[in-house]
Amino acid sequence: GAGVSQSPSNKVTEKGKDVELRCDPISGHTALYWYRQSLGQGLEFLIYFQGNSAPDKSGLPSDRFSAERTGGSVSTLTIQRTQQEDSAVYLCASSFRYQETQYFGPGTRLLVL
Amino acid sequence: GESVGLHLPTLSVQEGDNSIINCAYSNSASDYFIWYKQESGKGPQFIIDIRSNMDKRQGQRVTVLLNKTVKHLSLQIAATQPGDSAVYFCAEIKGGGGKLIFGQGTELSVKP
């Protein structure tokens, strides 16, 4: 079946611009997660959504970052007023239920000039 | 602090040999552990997982061992193939939580 998909696959933007990254989870998965992978770094958690519960936003690095999940499916990660240090690969994952195996998408590679 | 770390940043093995990738974790409250494989330009791919009530779990050519006494996790790959070349990450989930905490990764290189 179809896995997690993300778009765009690559995004180049200028410092100060806003960007939106999209994630389509695996159909039927109730939990959705966003992670960031910086060059030479591991993966760091950003935010996750579980069903209708309030999202866990504890990993968002600043108030320039926000995310929403509409209709319990597609999610959008928004970065406002992008900075060069926001350059990274943004990865989305989903799981059938909370605390179960997370399956990752291919990521969006963001470059802020 | 809370961290999942890997002992070796790189591992080079000969094709056909067995590979062992190690991971140390510091949070005794973690109850779910996962190994992911990441190839260049791709997202992490699930390999195998293990819950804290188990010591060993086997998959196809892979085995994960969990030693809770010394907070150590390992991934064994049997008959390593060139297609196994990638970065391997261990990750943990704390009891009651949902987010993955990743280690820094080990790059496995398989020589033909």
Short mmCIF file of N, CA and C in Angstrom, two decimals, chain A residues 46-113:
data_model
loop_
_atom_site.label_atom_id
_atom_site.label_comp_id
_atom_site.label_asym_id
_atom_site.label_seq_id
_atom_site.Cartn_x
_atom_site.Cartn_y
_atom_site.Cartn_z
N LEU A 46 9.68 17.24 16.67
CA LEU A 46 9.08 18.57 16.63
C LEU A 46 7.70 18.58 17.27
N ILE A 47 6.79 17.77 16.73
CA ILE A 47 5.40 17.80 17.17
C ILE A 47 4.71 16.50 16.78
N TYR A 48 3.71 16.09 17.56
CA TYR A 48 2.89 14.98 17.08
C TYR A 48 1.42 15.20 17.40
N PHE A 49 0.60 14.56 16.58
CA PHE A 49 -0.85 14.59 16.69
C PHE A 49 -1.34 13.16 16.92
N GLN A 50 -2.29 13.02 17.83
CA GLN A 50 -2.89 11.72 18.10
C GLN A 50 -4.39 11.90 18.17
N GLY A 51 -5.07 11.41 17.15
CA GLY A 51 -6.52 11.48 17.13
C GLY A 51 -7.01 12.90 17.35
N ASN A 52 -7.95 13.05 18.25
CA ASN A 52 -8.53 14.35 18.55
C ASN A 52 -7.88 15.02 19.75
N SER A 53 -6.83 14.39 20.28
CA SER A 53 -6.17 14.97 21.46
C SER A 53 -5.37 16.20 21.07
N ALA A 54 -5.10 17.04 22.06
CA ALA A 54 -4.26 18.21 21.82
C ALA A 54 -2.87 17.74 21.40
N PRO A 55 -2.28 18.37 20.37
CA PRO A 55 -0.96 17.94 19.91
C PRO A 55 0.12 18.21 20.95
N ASP A 56 1.15 17.37 20.91
CA ASP A 56 2.34 17.59 21.74
C ASP A 56 3.30 18.47 20.95
N LYS A 57 3.41 19.74 21.34
CA LYS A 57 4.24 20.71 20.60
C LYS A 57 5.58 20.93 21.27
N SER A 58 5.94 20.05 22.18
CA SER A 58 7.10 20.31 23.03
C SER A 58 8.42 20.41 22.28
N GLY A 59 8.49 19.89 21.05
CA GLY A 59 9.74 19.92 20.31
C GLY A 59 9.89 21.09 19.35
N LEU A 60 8.88 21.89 19.19
CA LEU A 60 8.98 23.03 18.28
C LEU A 60 10.03 24.01 18.79
N PRO A 61 11.01 24.38 17.95
CA PRO A 61 12.14 25.18 18.43
C PRO A 61 11.81 26.64 18.71
N SER A 62 10.79 27.17 18.09
CA SER A 62 10.43 28.57 18.32
C SER A 62 8.99 28.78 17.90
N ASP A 63 8.46 29.96 18.23
CA ASP A 63 7.06 30.24 17.86
C ASP A 63 6.91 30.53 16.37
N ARG A 64 8.01 30.47 15.64
CA ARG A 64 7.89 30.61 14.17
C ARG A 64 7.39 29.32 13.54
N PHE A 65 7.45 28.24 14.32
CA PHE A 65 7.04 26.93 13.82
C PHE A 65 5.63 26.61 14.32
N SER A 66 4.81 26.11 13.42
CA SER A 66 3.48 25.67 13.81
C SER A 66 3.06 24.53 12.89
N ALA A 67 2.09 23.77 13.33
CA ALA A 67 1.60 22.67 12.50
C ALA A 67 0.13 22.46 12.79
N GLU A 68 -0.55 21.96 11.79
CA GLU A 68 -1.95 21.60 11.97
C GLU A 68 -2.24 20.31 11.23
N ARG A 69 -3.27 19.65 11.68
CA ARG A 69 -3.69 18.41 11.03
C ARG A 69 -5.19 18.52 10.80
N THR A 70 -5.56 18.56 9.55
CA THR A 70 -6.97 18.78 9.20
C THR A 70 -7.67 17.44 8.96
N GLY A 71 -8.83 17.30 9.55
CA GLY A 71 -9.64 16.12 9.31
C GLY A 71 -9.00 14.83 9.77
N GLY A 72 -8.03 14.93 10.66
CA GLY A 72 -7.37 13.73 11.16
C GLY A 72 -6.49 13.04 10.14
N SER A 73 -6.15 13.75 9.05
CA SER A 73 -5.34 13.10 8.03
C SER A 73 -4.13 13.96 7.67
N VAL A 74 -4.26 14.76 6.63
CA VAL A 74 -3.14 15.56 6.13
C VAL A 74 -2.68 16.57 7.18
N SER A 75 -1.35 16.76 7.22
CA SER A 75 -0.79 17.74 8.13
C SER A 75 0.08 18.73 7.37
N THR A 76 0.11 19.96 7.86
CA THR A 76 0.97 21.00 7.29
C THR A 76 1.84 21.58 8.39
N LEU A 77 3.14 21.61 8.13
CA LEU A 77 4.10 22.26 9.03
C LEU A 77 4.45 23.60 8.41
N THR A 78 4.25 24.67 9.15
CA THR A 78 4.52 26.01 8.66
C THR A 78 5.68 26.63 9.42
N ILE A 79 6.61 27.19 8.68
CA ILE A 79 7.72 27.92 9.29
C ILE A 79 7.62 29.36 8.81
N GLN A 80 7.45 30.27 9.73
CA GLN A 80 7.33 31.69 9.38
C GLN A 80 8.69 32.36 9.49
N ARG A 81 8.88 33.35 8.66
CA ARG A 81 10.11 34.16 8.71
C ARG A 81 11.34 33.26 8.80
N THR A 82 11.50 32.41 7.82
CA THR A 82 12.56 31.40 7.86
C THR A 82 13.94 32.01 8.08
N GLN A 83 14.77 31.27 8.79
CA GLN A 83 16.15 31.64 9.06
C GLN A 83 17.06 30.56 8.46
N GLN A 84 18.32 30.90 8.27
CA GLN A 84 19.24 29.94 7.67
C GLN A 84 19.37 28.68 8.52
N GLU A 85 19.26 28.81 9.83
CA GLU A 85 19.39 27.65 10.69
C GLU A 85 18.19 26.71 10.59
N ASP A 86 17.14 27.13 9.87
CA ASP A 86 16.00 26.25 9.64
C ASP A 86 16.29 25.24 8.52
N SER A 87 17.37 25.44 7.80
CA SER A 87 17.73 24.52 6.72
C SER A 87 17.94 23.12 7.30
N ALA A 88 17.21 22.16 6.76
CA ALA A 88 17.24 20.79 7.29
C ALA A 88 16.33 19.94 6.43
N VAL A 89 16.30 18.65 6.76
CA VAL A 89 15.31 17.75 6.18
C VAL A 89 14.19 17.60 7.20
N TYR A 90 12.98 17.86 6.76
CA TYR A 90 11.82 17.75 7.63
C TYR A 90 11.10 16.45 7.30
N LEU A 91 11.02 15.59 8.29
CA LEU A 91 10.48 14.25 8.10
C LEU A 91 9.15 14.10 8.82
N CYS A 92 8.24 13.45 8.15
CA CYS A 92 6.94 13.15 8.72
C CYS A 92 6.83 11.64 8.90
N ALA A 93 6.17 11.22 9.95
CA ALA A 93 5.94 9.80 10.20
C ALA A 93 4.51 9.60 10.68
N SER A 94 4.00 8.41 10.49
CA SER A 94 2.68 8.10 11.03
C SER A 94 2.68 6.71 11.63
N SER A 95 1.76 6.48 12.55
CA SER A 95 1.60 5.16 13.14
C SER A 95 0.12 4.84 13.28
N PHE A 96 -0.19 3.54 13.28
CA PHE A 96 -1.59 3.13 13.33
C PHE A 96 -2.25 3.64 14.60
N ARG A 97 -1.52 3.45 15.68
CA ARG A 97 -1.98 3.98 16.96
C ARG A 97 -0.79 4.59 17.68
N TYR A 98 -1.12 5.34 18.70
CA TYR A 98 -0.11 5.96 19.55
C TYR A 98 0.82 4.89 20.13
N GLN A 99 2.11 5.17 20.15
CA GLN A 99 3.13 4.30 20.72
C GLN A 99 3.33 3.02 19.92
N GLU A 100 2.94 3.04 18.68
CA GLU A 100 3.23 1.91 17.81
C GLU A 100 4.26 2.34 16.76
N THR A 101 4.65 1.40 15.94
CA THR A 101 5.72 1.63 14.97
C THR A 101 5.42 2.85 14.10
N GLN A 102 6.41 3.72 14.00
CA GLN A 102 6.29 4.91 13.17
C GLN A 102 6.96 4.66 11.82
N TYR A 103 6.24 4.99 10.76
CA TYR A 103 6.74 4.84 9.39
C TYR A 103 6.96 6.22 8.80
N PHE A 104 8.13 6.40 8.22
CA PHE A 104 8.55 7.72 7.77
C PHE A 104 8.32 7.94 6.29
N GLY A 105 8.09 9.20 5.95
CA GLY A 105 8.06 9.62 4.57
C GLY A 105 9.47 9.92 4.09
N PRO A 106 9.61 10.35 2.82
CA PRO A 106 10.93 10.62 2.25
C PRO A 106 11.54 11.93 2.71
N GLY A 107 10.73 12.80 3.30
CA GLY A 107 11.25 14.07 3.79
C GLY A 107 11.15 15.21 2.78
N THR A 108 11.17 16.41 3.31
CA THR A 108 11.28 17.63 2.51
C THR A 108 12.60 18.29 2.87
N ARG A 109 13.44 18.50 1.85
CA ARG A 109 14.73 19.15 2.07
C ARG A 109 14.56 20.64 1.91
N LEU A 110 14.72 21.37 3.00
CA LEU A 110 14.53 22.81 3.00
C LEU A 110 15.87 23.51 3.06
N LEU A 111 16.08 24.43 2.13
CA LEU A 111 17.30 25.24 2.13
C LEU A 111 16.88 26.70 2.19
N VAL A 112 17.36 27.39 3.21
CA VAL A 112 17.06 28.81 3.38
C VAL A 112 18.31 29.60 3.04
N LEU A 113 18.18 30.42 2.01
CA LEU A 113 19.35 31.20 1.55
C LEU A 113 19.45 32.54 2.25
#
